[in-house]
XYZ file of C-alpha atoms in Angstrom:
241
model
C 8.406 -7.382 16.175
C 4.882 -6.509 16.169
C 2.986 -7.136 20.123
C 0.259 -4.888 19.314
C -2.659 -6.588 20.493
C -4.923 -4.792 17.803
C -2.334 -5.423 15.111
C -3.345 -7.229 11.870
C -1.253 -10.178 13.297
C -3.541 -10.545 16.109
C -7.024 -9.554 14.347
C -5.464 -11.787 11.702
C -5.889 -14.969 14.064
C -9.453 -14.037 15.854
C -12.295 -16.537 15.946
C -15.338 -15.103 13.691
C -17.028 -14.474 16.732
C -14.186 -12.631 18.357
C -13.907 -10.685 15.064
C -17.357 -9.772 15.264
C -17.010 -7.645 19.190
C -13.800 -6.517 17.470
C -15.253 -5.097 14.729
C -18.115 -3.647 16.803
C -15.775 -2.162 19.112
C -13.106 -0.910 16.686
C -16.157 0.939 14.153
C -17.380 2.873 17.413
C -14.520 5.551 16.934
C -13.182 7.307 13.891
C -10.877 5.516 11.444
C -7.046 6.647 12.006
C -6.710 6.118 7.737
C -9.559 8.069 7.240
C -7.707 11.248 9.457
C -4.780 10.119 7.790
C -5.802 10.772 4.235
C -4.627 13.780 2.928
C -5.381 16.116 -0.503
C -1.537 16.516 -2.080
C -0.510 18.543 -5.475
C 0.514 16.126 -8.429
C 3.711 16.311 -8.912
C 5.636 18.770 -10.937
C 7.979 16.235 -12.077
C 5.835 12.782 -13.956
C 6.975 10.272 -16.917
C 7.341 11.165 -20.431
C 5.127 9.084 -22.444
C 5.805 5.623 -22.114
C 4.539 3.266 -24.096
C 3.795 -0.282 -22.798
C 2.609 -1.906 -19.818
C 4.881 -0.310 -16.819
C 5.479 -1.488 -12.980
C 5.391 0.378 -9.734
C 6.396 -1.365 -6.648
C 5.471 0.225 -3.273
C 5.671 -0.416 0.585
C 2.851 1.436 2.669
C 2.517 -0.731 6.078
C 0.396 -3.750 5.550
C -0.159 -5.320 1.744
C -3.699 -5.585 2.337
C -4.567 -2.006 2.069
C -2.236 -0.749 -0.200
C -3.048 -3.672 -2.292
C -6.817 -3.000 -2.184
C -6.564 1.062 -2.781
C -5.167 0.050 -6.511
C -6.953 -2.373 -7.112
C -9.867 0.319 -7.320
C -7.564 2.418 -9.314
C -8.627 3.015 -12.997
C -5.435 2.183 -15.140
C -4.367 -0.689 -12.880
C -3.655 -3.928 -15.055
C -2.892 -5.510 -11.508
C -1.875 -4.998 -8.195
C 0.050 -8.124 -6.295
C 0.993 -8.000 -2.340
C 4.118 -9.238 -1.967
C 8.083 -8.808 -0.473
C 10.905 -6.144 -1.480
C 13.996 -4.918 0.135
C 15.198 -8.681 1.052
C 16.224 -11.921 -0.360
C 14.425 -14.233 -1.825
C 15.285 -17.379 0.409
C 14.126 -15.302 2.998
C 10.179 -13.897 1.416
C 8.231 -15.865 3.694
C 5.182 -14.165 5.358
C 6.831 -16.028 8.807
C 10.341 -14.693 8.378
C 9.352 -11.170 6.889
C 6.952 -10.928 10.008
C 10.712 -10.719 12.183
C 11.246 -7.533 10.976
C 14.686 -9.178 10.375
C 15.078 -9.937 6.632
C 15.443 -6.558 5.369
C 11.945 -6.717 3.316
C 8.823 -4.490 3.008
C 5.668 -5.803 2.757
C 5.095 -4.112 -1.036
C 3.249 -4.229 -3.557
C 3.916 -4.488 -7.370
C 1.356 -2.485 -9.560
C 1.505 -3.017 -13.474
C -0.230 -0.068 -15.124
C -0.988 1.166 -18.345
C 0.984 4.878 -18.727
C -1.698 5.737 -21.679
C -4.481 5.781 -19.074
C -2.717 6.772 -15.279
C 1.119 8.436 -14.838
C 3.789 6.963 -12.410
C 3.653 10.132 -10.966
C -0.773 9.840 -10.369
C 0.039 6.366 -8.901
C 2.988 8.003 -6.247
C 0.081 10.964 -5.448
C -2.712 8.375 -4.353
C -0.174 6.198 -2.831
C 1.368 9.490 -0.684
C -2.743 10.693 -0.525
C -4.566 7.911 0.646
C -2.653 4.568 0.799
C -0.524 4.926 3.607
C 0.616 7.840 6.054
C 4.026 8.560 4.848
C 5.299 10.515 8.067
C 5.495 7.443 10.422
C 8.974 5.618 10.671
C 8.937 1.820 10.104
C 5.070 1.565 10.879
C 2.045 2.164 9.980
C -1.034 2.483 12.127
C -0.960 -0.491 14.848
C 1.598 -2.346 12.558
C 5.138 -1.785 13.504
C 8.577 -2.760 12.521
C 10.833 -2.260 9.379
C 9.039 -4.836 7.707
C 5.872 -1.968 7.687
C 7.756 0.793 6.065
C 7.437 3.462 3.808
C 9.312 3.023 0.684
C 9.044 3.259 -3.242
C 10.967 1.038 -4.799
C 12.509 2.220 -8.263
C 12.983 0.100 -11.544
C 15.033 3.060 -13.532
C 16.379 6.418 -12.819
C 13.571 8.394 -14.166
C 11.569 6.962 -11.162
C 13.892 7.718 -8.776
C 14.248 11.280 -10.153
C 10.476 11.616 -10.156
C 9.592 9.934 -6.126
C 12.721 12.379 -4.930
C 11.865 15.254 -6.834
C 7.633 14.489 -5.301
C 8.937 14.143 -1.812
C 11.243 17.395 -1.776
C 8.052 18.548 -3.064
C 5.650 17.994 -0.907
C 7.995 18.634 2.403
C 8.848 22.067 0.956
C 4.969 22.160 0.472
C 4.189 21.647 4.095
C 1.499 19.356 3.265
C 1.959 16.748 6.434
C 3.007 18.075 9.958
C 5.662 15.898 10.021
C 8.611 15.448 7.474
C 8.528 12.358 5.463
C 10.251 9.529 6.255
C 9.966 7.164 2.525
C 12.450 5.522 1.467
C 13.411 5.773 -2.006
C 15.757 2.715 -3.499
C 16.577 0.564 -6.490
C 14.339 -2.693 -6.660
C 16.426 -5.538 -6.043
C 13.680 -7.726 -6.629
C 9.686 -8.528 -5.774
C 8.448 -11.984 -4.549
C 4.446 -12.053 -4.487
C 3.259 -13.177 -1.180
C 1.666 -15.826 -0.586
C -2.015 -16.726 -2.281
C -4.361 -16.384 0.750
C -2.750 -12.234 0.755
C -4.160 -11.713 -2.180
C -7.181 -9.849 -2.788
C -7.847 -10.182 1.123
C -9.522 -6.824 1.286
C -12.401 -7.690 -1.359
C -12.529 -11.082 0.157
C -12.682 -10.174 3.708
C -14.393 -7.017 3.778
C -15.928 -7.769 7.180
C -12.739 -8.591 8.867
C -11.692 -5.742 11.938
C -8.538 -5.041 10.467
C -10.069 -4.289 6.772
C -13.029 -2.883 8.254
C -11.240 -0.616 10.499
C -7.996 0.444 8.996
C -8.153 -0.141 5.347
C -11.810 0.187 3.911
C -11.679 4.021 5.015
C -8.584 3.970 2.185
C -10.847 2.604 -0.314
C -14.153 5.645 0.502
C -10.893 8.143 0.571
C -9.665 7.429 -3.177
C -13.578 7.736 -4.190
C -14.064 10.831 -2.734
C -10.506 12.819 -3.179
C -9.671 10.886 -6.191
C -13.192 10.285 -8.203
C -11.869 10.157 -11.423
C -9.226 7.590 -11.004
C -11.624 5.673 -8.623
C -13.094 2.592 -10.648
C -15.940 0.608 -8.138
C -15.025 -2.995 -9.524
C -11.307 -4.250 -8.517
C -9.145 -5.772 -10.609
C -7.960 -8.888 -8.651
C -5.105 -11.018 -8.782
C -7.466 -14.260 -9.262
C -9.065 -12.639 -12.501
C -6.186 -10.163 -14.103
C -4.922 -10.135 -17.432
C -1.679 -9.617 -16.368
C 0.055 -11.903 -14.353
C 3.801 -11.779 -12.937
């Protein structure tokens, strides 16, 4: 269980005037996802052409974040924070937060293949979403519940996220090996509302501020073309779940 005292979970509960020395005191020093990011090869292995709208689902640490890097990704139909890995009795933000139901906190991406690749949406979420060399954390957020995984809807997926990792660890691009998960989705259960969108609607919060708004500068700058400034939220998609 997460007793980080600069963990999401605590910044999560702060008084707006407790946020604000937070923030103050958290901006004064570099931003660990902004060392994090990294600049990756595409893979050699991506998706025929597909023809429809198609789903990614991804665990990357917190939601937020990951949530927030594609919704600023061009091709995105949506992007929804949710639960994977776990059952669905159990997809509670309270019992997930155990580290004991088996879940990741994920997040399901539709996209349209005619305009971004599953393989483009693994690279920015290997690049800049997450660090995918830490074990069952991310940043100040720790337990199982915070790991890195892609979860897979068909075997082509699954050929393509093994095939990228072996990839990139034969590559040498991190100093550490990577430690993602790759398994068959079992199923997705969005999380509940006030998780949505949270980076656009709390930009100011420490957490954001700190740890995730350096993801959203990152895809800009090493990813320019796929970077889109307007996010496509939840509360205004097209798509829905």
């Amino acid at each position: 269980m997460n007793r980080n005292p600069f963990s999401r979970n605590a910044l999560f509960a702060a008084t707006a005037i407790a946020g604000t020395i937070a923030l103050a005191f958290l901006l004064s020093g570099p931003s660990r996802a902004a060392e994090d990011a990294a600049i990756i090869p595409p893979p050699t292995l991506d998706a025929k052409t597909a023809t429809g709208i198609q789903t990614a689902v991804v665990a990357g640490g917190c939601f937020w974040g990951v949530q927030g890097v594609f919704q600023h990704t061009a091709g995105v139909l949506n992007a929804v924070s949710g639960y994977a890995g776990g059952a669905r009795e159990s997809a509670t933000y309270d019992k997930v937060s155990t580290g004991t139901t088996g879940h990741a906190e994920s997040v399901e991406i539709k996209f349209d293949p005619k305009r971004i690749s599953y393989g483009k949406i693994l690279q920015i979420f290997f690049s800049v979403a997450h660090d995918p060399t830490q074990l069952d954390r991310q940043g100040p957020d720790s337990g199982p519940q915070y790991r890195s995984e892609i979860f897979t809807l068909n075997d082509e997926q699954k050929e393509i996220s093994d095939a990228y990792i072996a990839q990139l660890n034969a590559a040498g691009v991190y100093k550490k090996p990577i430690v993602t998960r790759v398994a068959a989705l079992k199923g997705f259960f969005p999380a509940e509302s006030y998780h949505q969108d949270y980076l656009t609607l709390h930009p100011s919060q420490p957490y954001i501020a700190y740890y995730d708004i350096p993801k959203i500068r990152n895809l800009k700058k090493i990813f320019a073309d796929s970077y889109v400034e307007k996010p496509t939220l939840v509360s205004s998609a097209k798509i829905t779940n």
